[in-house]
PDB file of C-alpha atoms in Angstrom:
ATOM      1  CA  UNK T   1      34.509 -18.116   9.014  1.00 34.00           C
ATOM      2  CA  UNK T   2      31.101 -18.576  11.022  1.00 38.00           C
ATOM      3  CA  UNK T   3      30.425 -22.364  10.111  1.00 44.00           C
ATOM      4  CA  UNK T   4      30.027 -23.061   6.500  1.00 45.00           C
ATOM      5  CA  UNK T   5      29.154 -18.914   6.542  1.00 45.00           C
ATOM      6  CA  UNK T   6      31.230 -15.648   5.978  1.00 47.00           C
ATOM      7  CA  UNK T   7      31.300 -13.538   9.018  1.00 44.00           C
ATOM      8  CA  UNK T   8      30.005 -10.669   6.702  1.00 46.00           C
ATOM      9  CA  UNK T   9      27.056 -13.339   5.049  1.00 43.00           C
ATOM     10  CA  UNK T  10      24.987 -13.834   8.754  1.00 42.00           C
ATOM     11  CA  UNK T  11      25.624 -10.558  10.596  1.00 46.00           C
ATOM     12  CA  UNK T  12      22.344  -8.555   9.525  1.00 52.00           C
ATOM     13  CA  UNK T  13      21.608  -5.076  10.458  1.00 60.00           C
ATOM     14  CA  UNK T  14      18.931  -3.024  10.079  1.00 61.00           C
ATOM     15  CA  UNK T  15      18.330   1.315   9.487  1.00 65.00           C
ATOM     16  CA  UNK T  16      16.156   3.101  11.472  1.00 62.00           C
ATOM     17  CA  UNK T  17      13.181   4.569   9.270  1.00 58.00           C
ATOM     18  CA  UNK T  18      13.865   7.470  11.950  1.00 59.00           C
ATOM     19  CA  UNK T  19      16.828   7.564  13.387  1.00 66.00           C
ATOM     20  CA  UNK T  20      18.884   6.651  10.301  1.00 70.00           C
ATOM     21  CA  UNK T  21      20.930   5.185  12.124  1.00 71.00           C
ATOM     22  CA  UNK T  22      22.443   1.645  11.143  1.00 68.00           C
ATOM     23  CA  UNK T  23      21.624  -1.217  13.478  1.00 65.00           C
ATOM     24  CA  UNK T  24      23.308  -4.535  12.644  1.00 64.00           C
ATOM     25  CA  UNK T  25      22.818  -7.854  14.809  1.00 61.00           C
ATOM     26  CA  UNK T  26      25.378  -9.131  17.009  1.00 60.00           C
ATOM     27  CA  UNK T  27      27.278 -12.199  15.858  1.00 59.00           C
ATOM     28  CA  UNK T  28      27.426 -15.132  18.209  1.00 59.00           C
ATOM     29  CA  UNK T  29      30.975 -17.807  17.614  1.00 58.00           C
ATOM     30  CA  UNK T  30      30.310 -21.009  17.378  1.00 56.00           C
ATOM     31  CA  UNK T  31      31.599 -22.671  20.854  1.00 59.00           C
ATOM     32  CA  UNK T  32      30.651 -19.266  22.765  1.00 61.00           C
ATOM     33  CA  UNK T  33      28.851 -19.401  26.187  1.00 65.00           C
ATOM     34  CA  UNK T  34      27.757 -16.870  28.081  1.00 66.00           C
ATOM     35  CA  UNK T  35      25.060 -13.909  28.294  1.00 71.00           C
ATOM     36  CA  UNK T  36      23.761 -11.702  25.980  1.00 71.00           C
ATOM     37  CA  UNK T  37      22.020  -8.647  26.918  1.00 74.00           C
ATOM     38  CA  UNK T  38      18.541  -6.702  25.300  1.00 74.00           C
ATOM     39  CA  UNK T  39      17.715  -3.428  24.955  1.00 78.00           C
ATOM     40  CA  UNK T  40      14.066  -1.813  24.471  1.00 81.00           C
ATOM     41  CA  UNK T  41      14.949   1.534  22.781  1.00 82.00           C
ATOM     42  CA  UNK T  42      11.855   3.630  21.066  1.00 84.00           C
ATOM     43  CA  UNK T  43      12.587   4.126  17.776  1.00 80.00           C
ATOM     44  CA  UNK T  44      12.363   7.437  16.794  1.00 80.00           C
ATOM     45  CA  UNK T  45      13.866   8.460  20.379  1.00 82.00           C
ATOM     46  CA  UNK T  46      16.018   5.891  20.383  1.00 79.00           C
ATOM     47  CA  UNK T  47      15.422   6.656  24.167  1.00 82.00           C
ATOM     48  CA  UNK T  48      15.948   3.010  25.843  1.00 81.00           C
ATOM     49  CA  UNK T  49      12.586   1.516  27.989  1.00 81.00           C
ATOM     50  CA  UNK T  50      13.920  -1.938  29.577  1.00 64.00           C
ATOM     51  CA  UNK T  51      11.947  -1.213  32.691  1.00 66.00           C
ATOM     52  CA  UNK T  52      10.152  -2.480  34.769  1.00 70.00           C
ATOM     53  CA  UNK T  53       6.492  -1.053  33.915  1.00 75.00           C
ATOM     54  CA  UNK T  54       7.302  -1.101  30.497  1.00 78.00           C
ATOM     55  CA  UNK T  55       7.957  -4.699  30.405  1.00 78.00           C
ATOM     56  CA  UNK T  56       4.903  -5.885  32.049  1.00 80.00           C
ATOM     57  CA  UNK T  57       2.690  -3.351  30.637  1.00 80.00           C
ATOM     58  CA  UNK T  58      -0.458  -4.981  28.626  1.00 79.00           C
ATOM     59  CA  UNK T  59       0.226  -6.517  25.200  1.00 76.00           C
ATOM     60  CA  UNK T  60      -3.420  -7.326  23.608  1.00 69.00           C
ATOM     61  CA  UNK T  61      -2.462  -4.543  20.955  1.00 65.00           C
ATOM     62  CA  UNK T  62       0.599  -7.302  19.361  1.00 64.00           C
ATOM     63  CA  UNK T  63      -0.873 -10.278  20.883  1.00 56.00           C
ATOM     64  CA  UNK T  64      -3.852 -10.867  18.846  1.00 56.00           C
ATOM     65  CA  UNK T  65      -3.606 -14.017  18.352  1.00 49.00           C
ATOM     66  CA  UNK T  66      -3.071 -15.432  22.170  1.00 54.00           C
ATOM     67  CA  UNK T  67      -4.888 -15.020  25.380  1.00 54.00           C
ATOM     68  CA  UNK T  68      -5.449 -11.336  26.326  1.00 59.00           C
ATOM     69  CA  UNK T  69      -3.292 -11.114  30.332  1.00 72.00           C
ATOM     70  CA  UNK T  70       0.304 -11.265  28.500  1.00 77.00           C
ATOM     71  CA  UNK T  71       2.479  -8.772  29.587  1.00 80.00           C
ATOM     72  CA  UNK T  72       5.233  -6.717  27.165  1.00 80.00           C
ATOM     73  CA  UNK T  73       8.235  -9.061  28.260  1.00 79.00           C
ATOM     74  CA  UNK T  74       6.130 -12.116  27.616  1.00 79.00           C
ATOM     75  CA  UNK T  75       5.580 -10.649  23.345  1.00 79.00           C
ATOM     76  CA  UNK T  76       9.423 -10.231  24.117  1.00 78.00           C
ATOM     77  CA  UNK T  77      10.042 -13.471  25.251  1.00 78.00           C
ATOM     78  CA  UNK T  78       8.013 -15.484  22.400  1.00 77.00           C
ATOM     79  CA  UNK T  79       9.898 -13.444  19.685  1.00 75.00           C
ATOM     80  CA  UNK T  80      13.053 -15.222  20.421  1.00 73.00           C
ATOM     81  CA  UNK T  81      12.662 -18.007  21.517  1.00 72.00           C
ATOM     82  CA  UNK T  82      10.101 -18.407  18.075  1.00 71.00           C
ATOM     83  CA  UNK T  83      13.517 -16.759  16.072  1.00 66.00           C
ATOM     84  CA  UNK T  84      15.961 -18.808  18.201  1.00 64.00           C
ATOM     85  CA  UNK T  85      13.427 -21.937  17.034  1.00 63.00           C
ATOM     86  CA  UNK T  86      13.281 -21.383  12.889  1.00 60.00           C
ATOM     87  CA  UNK T  87      17.281 -20.901  12.084  1.00 54.00           C
ATOM     88  CA  UNK T  88      17.918 -23.937  14.016  1.00 53.00           C
ATOM     89  CA  UNK T  89      17.455 -27.201  11.733  1.00 49.00           C
ATOM     90  CA  UNK T  90      15.823 -29.783  13.844  1.00 45.00           C
ATOM     91  CA  UNK T  91      18.874 -32.235  13.547  1.00 49.00           C
ATOM     92  CA  UNK T  92      19.864 -29.643  15.799  1.00 46.00           C
ATOM     93  CA  UNK T  93      17.011 -30.168  17.607  1.00 46.00           C
ATOM     94  CA  UNK T  94      17.053 -34.301  18.136  1.00 49.00           C
ATOM     95  CA  UNK T  95      20.351 -34.168  19.140  1.00 50.00           C
ATOM     96  CA  UNK T  96      20.312 -31.236  21.391  1.00 49.00           C
ATOM     97  CA  UNK T  97      23.725 -30.102  21.070  1.00 48.00           C
ATOM     98  CA  UNK T  98      22.942 -26.599  21.797  1.00 54.00           C
ATOM     99  CA  UNK T  99      21.260 -24.672  24.991  1.00 59.00           C
ATOM    100  CA  UNK T 100      19.553 -21.669  24.836  1.00 62.00           C
ATOM    101  CA  UNK T 101      17.505 -20.236  27.755  1.00 68.00           C
ATOM    102  CA  UNK T 102      15.599 -16.484  27.378  1.00 70.00           C
ATOM    103  CA  UNK T 103      14.593 -14.374  30.043  1.00 73.00           C
ATOM    104  CA  UNK T 104      13.360 -11.871  30.613  1.00 71.00           C
ATOM    105  CA  UNK T 105      12.675  -9.962  34.251  1.00 71.00           C
ATOM    106  CA  UNK T 106      10.694  -7.171  35.019  1.00 66.00           C
ATOM    107  CA  UNK T 107      13.787  -6.202  37.053  1.00 66.00           C
ATOM    108  CA  UNK T 108      17.360  -7.441  34.857  1.00 65.00           C
ATOM    109  CA  UNK T 109      15.554  -6.696  32.015  1.00 69.00           C
ATOM    110  CA  UNK T 110      15.864  -9.357  28.630  1.00 72.00           C
ATOM    111  CA  UNK T 111      18.889 -12.035  29.677  1.00 72.00           C
ATOM    112  CA  UNK T 112      19.669 -14.366  26.973  1.00 69.00           C
ATOM    113  CA  UNK T 113      22.198 -17.281  28.437  1.00 70.00           C
ATOM    114  CA  UNK T 114      23.623 -19.745  25.362  1.00 64.00           C
ATOM    115  CA  UNK T 115      26.206 -22.478  24.794  1.00 60.00           C
ATOM    116  CA  UNK T 116      26.299 -23.987  21.207  1.00 55.00           C
ATOM    117  CA  UNK T 117      29.335 -26.144  20.740  1.00 51.00           C
ATOM    118  CA  UNK T 118      28.616 -26.973  17.083  1.00 49.00           C
ATOM    119  CA  UNK T 119      25.924 -24.065  15.670  1.00 48.00           C
ATOM    120  CA  UNK T 120      26.746 -20.241  14.440  1.00 47.00           C
ATOM    121  CA  UNK T 121      24.042 -18.492  15.844  1.00 52.00           C
ATOM    122  CA  UNK T 122      23.076 -14.407  15.602  1.00 57.00           C
ATOM    123  CA  UNK T 123      20.940 -12.078  17.191  1.00 59.00           C
ATOM    124  CA  UNK T 124      19.021  -9.522  14.635  1.00 61.00           C
ATOM    125  CA  UNK T 125      17.832  -6.206  15.781  1.00 67.00           C
ATOM    126  CA  UNK T 126      13.787  -6.968  16.774  1.00 74.00           C
ATOM    127  CA  UNK T 127      10.978  -4.704  16.495  1.00 77.00           C
ATOM    128  CA  UNK T 128       7.542  -4.778  16.886  1.00 77.00           C
ATOM    129  CA  UNK T 129       4.989  -1.973  18.077  1.00 78.00           C
ATOM    130  CA  UNK T 130       2.411  -1.131  21.011  1.00 79.00           C
ATOM    131  CA  UNK T 131       0.709   1.547  21.068  1.00 77.00           C
ATOM    132  CA  UNK T 132       1.692   3.150  17.887  1.00 76.00           C
ATOM    133  CA  UNK T 133       4.751   3.326  18.898  1.00 81.00           C
ATOM    134  CA  UNK T 134       7.840   1.762  17.053  1.00 82.00           C
ATOM    135  CA  UNK T 135      10.389  -0.151  18.967  1.00 81.00           C
ATOM    136  CA  UNK T 136      13.089  -2.897  18.778  1.00 78.00           C
ATOM    137  CA  UNK T 137      14.972  -4.964  20.681  1.00 78.00           C
ATOM    138  CA  UNK T 138      19.558  -4.394  20.706  1.00 74.00           C
ATOM    139  CA  UNK T 139      21.441  -6.853  21.764  1.00 70.00           C
ATOM    140  CA  UNK T 140      25.014  -6.737  23.403  1.00 68.00           C
ATOM    141  CA  UNK T 141      27.271  -8.502  25.582  1.00 60.00           C
ATOM    142  CA  UNK T 142      26.326  -8.823  29.552  1.00 56.00           C
ATOM    143  CA  UNK T 143      28.790  -6.903  31.669  1.00 49.00           C
ATOM    144  CA  UNK T 144      30.788  -9.037  32.535  1.00 44.00           C
ATOM    145  CA  UNK T 145      34.347  -9.964  32.875  1.00 36.00           C
ATOM    146  CA  UNK T 146      34.664 -11.993  29.491  1.00 39.00           C
ATOM    147  CA  UNK T 147      35.180 -10.691  25.778  1.00 39.00           C
ATOM    148  CA  UNK T 148      38.109 -10.753  24.000  1.00 43.00           C
ATOM    149  CA  UNK T 149      40.363 -12.541  27.337  1.00 41.00           C
ATOM    150  CA  UNK T 150      38.566 -15.035  27.409  1.00 42.00           C
ATOM    151  CA  UNK T 151      37.836 -16.290  23.855  1.00 43.00           C
ATOM    152  CA  UNK T 152      41.337 -17.221  23.927  1.00 44.00           C
ATOM    153  CA  UNK T 153      40.303 -19.973  26.441  1.00 42.00           C
ATOM    154  CA  UNK T 154      37.876 -21.705  24.647  1.00 36.00           C
ATOM    155  CA  UNK T 155      38.893 -24.338  22.212  1.00 40.00           C
ATOM    156  CA  UNK T 156      36.775 -23.616  18.777  1.00 35.00           C
TER     157      UNK T 156
END
């Protein structure tokens, strides 16, 4: 069980319209503390585009309700932050029982660091369109030596 839901209930996914590939979201267990990396892929080719040039492009066609000087990296920060905020209840916001931070860097890509002691969260595969091209962000564990061995050390 994950909180009051089963893993199947909180795992979200989508199937690519263009490639037919199945992209499951990542489940974050209660008590997990660590780093998750987000990779941006072009929908039609599946090629990763998480690089400085892509993240620094103007996001005028993505954000028509904000100031025009924003980049794709800033837009992605906004989308991920909004997702997290929408899935956390007021109780958790007021008591501060969770911590999370989104880092979007043209040098390092997208990273989310977090600690969720009393709450199960999941990261959706976020889709967006830029210059008439479809993209999606897929989240994976950062390349740190944590994984299953260290998971046994945590007291969930």
